[in-house]
Amino acid sequence: MERQIFAVWLIFSSQILLADPAGQQNAIEIYSLHVDCKVTSRFAHTVITSRVANRANESKEALFEVELPKTAFITNFSLTIDGKTYPGTIKEKKTAQDQYDAAVSQGQSAGLVRSTGRKLEQFHVSVNVAAAGKVTFELIYEELLKRKLGKYELLIKVKPKQLVKHFQIDTHIFEPQGISLLETDSTFLTNELSDALTTVQGETKAHVSFKPTITQQRKSPDLEETLLDGDFLIRYDVQRSVAAGDIQIVNGYFVHYFAPSEMPIFPKNIVFVIDKSGSMSGNKIKQTKEALQKILKDLNPEDHFNLILFSENVAEWKPSLLPATEENVELAKQYVGTIRAQGATDISGALTTAIHALDKATTDELLPEQSISMIILLTDGQPTTGVRDVHKIQDIIKLANNGKYFLYCLGFGFDVSYTFLEKMALDNGGIARRIYEDADAALQLQNFYHEVATPILKGIEMKYLDYAVQETTQNNFKLLFAGSEIVVAGKIGNEIDAFPVEIKAQTQISNLTLKEEVNVAEKEEVFQHQKYIFGNFIERLWAYLTIQQLLEKSVSAEEDQRKSLEAQALEFSLKFNFVTPLTSMVVTKPDAQEVANKPTEADNENFRNGGDFRFSGVLDINSKHSRIGAPVRRLRLFKSSERQYPHFILQLPGENSIICLNITAHSPTPSLQYLLSDPNKGIQVTGQLGEKKQFVHFEIAYQKADVRINVSKDHIVLYDNRNATMLPWTTTISFTVQGLNIIIEEEKSVSISGADNITIKISYVKFPERFLGLYFIGSENFSDQVTGLLGQFYFNSYFENPTYGTPSTWRPIVVQGRNYDTTRQRKKDYRVESSKDTVSCWALDISP
């Protein structure tokens, strides 16, 4: 059987892609591809229907792939073969996983949803299509469109890579408030293709259709190549005539949209906290500086600001916040131009300095009375100096801030823990956002700033009478920014004729109270007999929002509360048939199953770091009549040998990126390895590999102090001026000898620290087999004379920037002038300070 793949990709509605590794363009033919998107009062319901035929005289494998927004929930998937439909069912994740495990144990395959980029998750499933066989795939998902910078946006990536006979994208928009703006844009529309685009706009309805013929799709009359390759954008906004917002009601459920206009903007007191550690070198620091230059220029004269740069040291640009005058902004831009990346990462020290700076400015009455104070943190890695425990950092910042200032955390790339930043931001009234290491990273930073640059209301309370509503979504909000929107949904509690609402908030000038009362019957009449309506959409919108908010609350909740919140979210997910991070979709096919899980942003991080699997389920269609036969038993596993302990875990000086190093010793007998020698510091480290190829013995010699420490699995021996002292692993003790601080934790670790700020630590790992794991803290303090198997990494060694187009899981490294390739993997972590069992790292094997 020859393999041929096609795929349908989606960004908001869809990105469509056909990949054909076999090079036979028309063997697997997408003869019909229809993306139907109905947007009713911001709530989008998208149906993708793909019809595929095998035109070859032998069976071919077709892979159906859809990329959908991370904020969307899949509600159904089905495939139809020979008139029989195989639907998906939503189950609690563990139940679905048990079914998946059972399928795999029988030699069957399974499919997953995984994160693939900034806004996307990928769903895929494959089938083997018999000669002349046909298959229909249908995927449905739903999402609430979020208003940003004054517009709702649908981005459709179009890339079919083949001519499609019946190709159509239909978007129907119905907004009862009225459509005030509708625009389309594209990167690929030629004059010929423009004729295939139809836009019709009425007062409350709009229809955008893109239906190119085969002729219009062709690059040229004599080529089978398609012009459809790029972005297709639909942007719109709505009329807002009622000050208290718009209320819509359908079948006993309501949604309330509130986005006031022409409100004065609060002055901002903003502290930019910028990571300038060594790992930020290259494009990261260049793009950060570019973005900061433009952000500073966009500050309002009423704003106050300061800059805090940090590596292992924390530096304030000025001793206090300054008004954003033209002169001060220009001075700040000049200062930004001098930033150089080097050193370690002290996140805790930087944030506490920012909080103290705002405290001081408030105490000194330097700030406007009615203003909003915020901290924007940008970092690309884990804390490597100062307080290193991320949980302690979260607690320290939450206690120091005490709800006074809004904290926004931006994680640059995938070496930073998004979970760490997200919880810290939510604990302090802000949000977290990942900045992707792409050419437009500077623009991503600017766009985020613009989203939070214009606060117009604070302390917003959306009040509904108790007898009128029940089970509402969040109705209290700390801030509202110009160009965004508050959405509250809920269930109407009783049979009422009038629905009253009261909004209380604080503007930059005064307190604000808005009142409105709507007629329930009149509001329900709006949605009667509308062809764009899909079922009880407001009830589903309410459930969607409820799940999103329960999951967000669970991030910063204590354990018991987290379990309760997740249980509620699970109940809603199952009731309303949503694939969420707590549920999975099981698609049962004859003799095979697919399991689709919804990943979180942290899962996206882990996948890019090599911490996830990618599977595809396989189904045979063996006859011309599409009869189902035995499944092809194949498991595609894109993963190298991971989840094992490395020999060493280390970091280059000034880098956040972690290296997992394995020594490929060829000797079958235990061998001694010369690991590190630094004559300037007077430190020498050797180690011995055991029969099971793990380290079982280390010797650390401090030549200037005439002290040696031998560490084995059985005991620790201290040699001081030729006097030997045996110390068992079964005790906890700390002491000082010849200026060296030695700490032994019972059956856990031994650490030795000297005046040079270098700590050598050895972990004692007992399971699944006994071995020792060595690592250095403060390795940037080694001298330029350091050598050895490990020592070579601590001077004149650095990561190179990968060339354009190389996989994100591959990165070149130069060690003492020698070039190596590293791959992104997830390994077991033997370090005792680690809060997780595994670590995402760049894996490298070297020979002694």
Short mmCIF file of C-alpha atoms in Angstrom, two decimals, residues 648-653 659 661 663 673-679 683-686 758 774-776 779-798 814-818 846:
data_model
loop_
_atom_site.label_atom_id
_atom_site.label_comp_id
_atom_site.label_asym_id
_atom_site.label_seq_id
_atom_site.Cartn_x
_atom_site.Cartn_y
_atom_site.Cartn_z
CA PHE A 648 24.60 15.48 33.71
CA ILE A 649 22.29 18.47 33.80
CA LEU A 650 24.08 21.77 33.16
CA GLN A 651 23.68 25.32 31.88
CA LEU A 652 26.09 27.44 29.87
CA PRO A 653 27.12 30.66 31.63
CA ILE A 659 21.58 20.85 28.57
CA LEU A 661 24.49 15.54 28.67
CA ILE A 663 28.68 10.34 28.17
CA GLN A 673 36.16 10.39 33.83
CA TYR A 674 38.04 13.69 34.21
CA LEU A 675 35.08 16.04 34.44
CA LEU A 676 36.40 19.47 35.41
CA SER A 677 39.59 21.27 36.29
CA ASP A 678 39.93 24.99 37.01
CA PRO A 679 43.51 25.85 38.12
CA ILE A 683 38.89 22.94 41.81
CA GLN A 684 39.10 19.49 40.23
CA VAL A 685 36.25 17.01 39.76
CA THR A 686 36.45 13.39 38.61
CA ILE A 758 30.41 28.05 43.09
CA LEU A 774 26.21 15.95 39.82
CA TYR A 775 25.48 19.55 38.93
CA PHE A 776 26.93 23.03 39.47
CA SER A 779 28.97 27.95 37.05
CA GLU A 780 29.35 31.41 35.50
CA ASN A 781 32.04 32.01 38.16
CA PHE A 782 34.49 29.48 36.69
CA SER A 783 37.57 31.08 35.16
CA ASP A 784 38.64 31.06 31.50
CA GLN A 785 41.13 28.29 32.38
CA VAL A 786 38.42 25.71 33.09
CA THR A 787 38.73 22.43 31.15
CA GLY A 788 37.45 18.87 31.27
CA LEU A 789 34.51 16.89 29.97
CA LEU A 790 32.09 19.23 31.80
CA GLY A 791 34.49 22.15 32.25
CA GLN A 792 34.66 22.79 28.51
CA PHE A 793 31.02 23.96 28.61
CA TYR A 794 31.77 26.77 31.05
CA PHE A 795 34.01 28.89 28.84
CA ASN A 796 33.88 29.82 25.15
CA SER A 797 30.77 27.68 24.56
CA TYR A 798 27.47 28.96 23.25
CA VAL A 814 29.60 25.37 19.76
CA VAL A 815 31.81 23.93 22.51
CA GLN A 816 35.40 25.18 22.50
CA GLY A 817 35.23 25.67 18.73
CA ARG A 818 33.65 22.24 18.04
CA ILE A 846 29.52 13.20 23.67
#
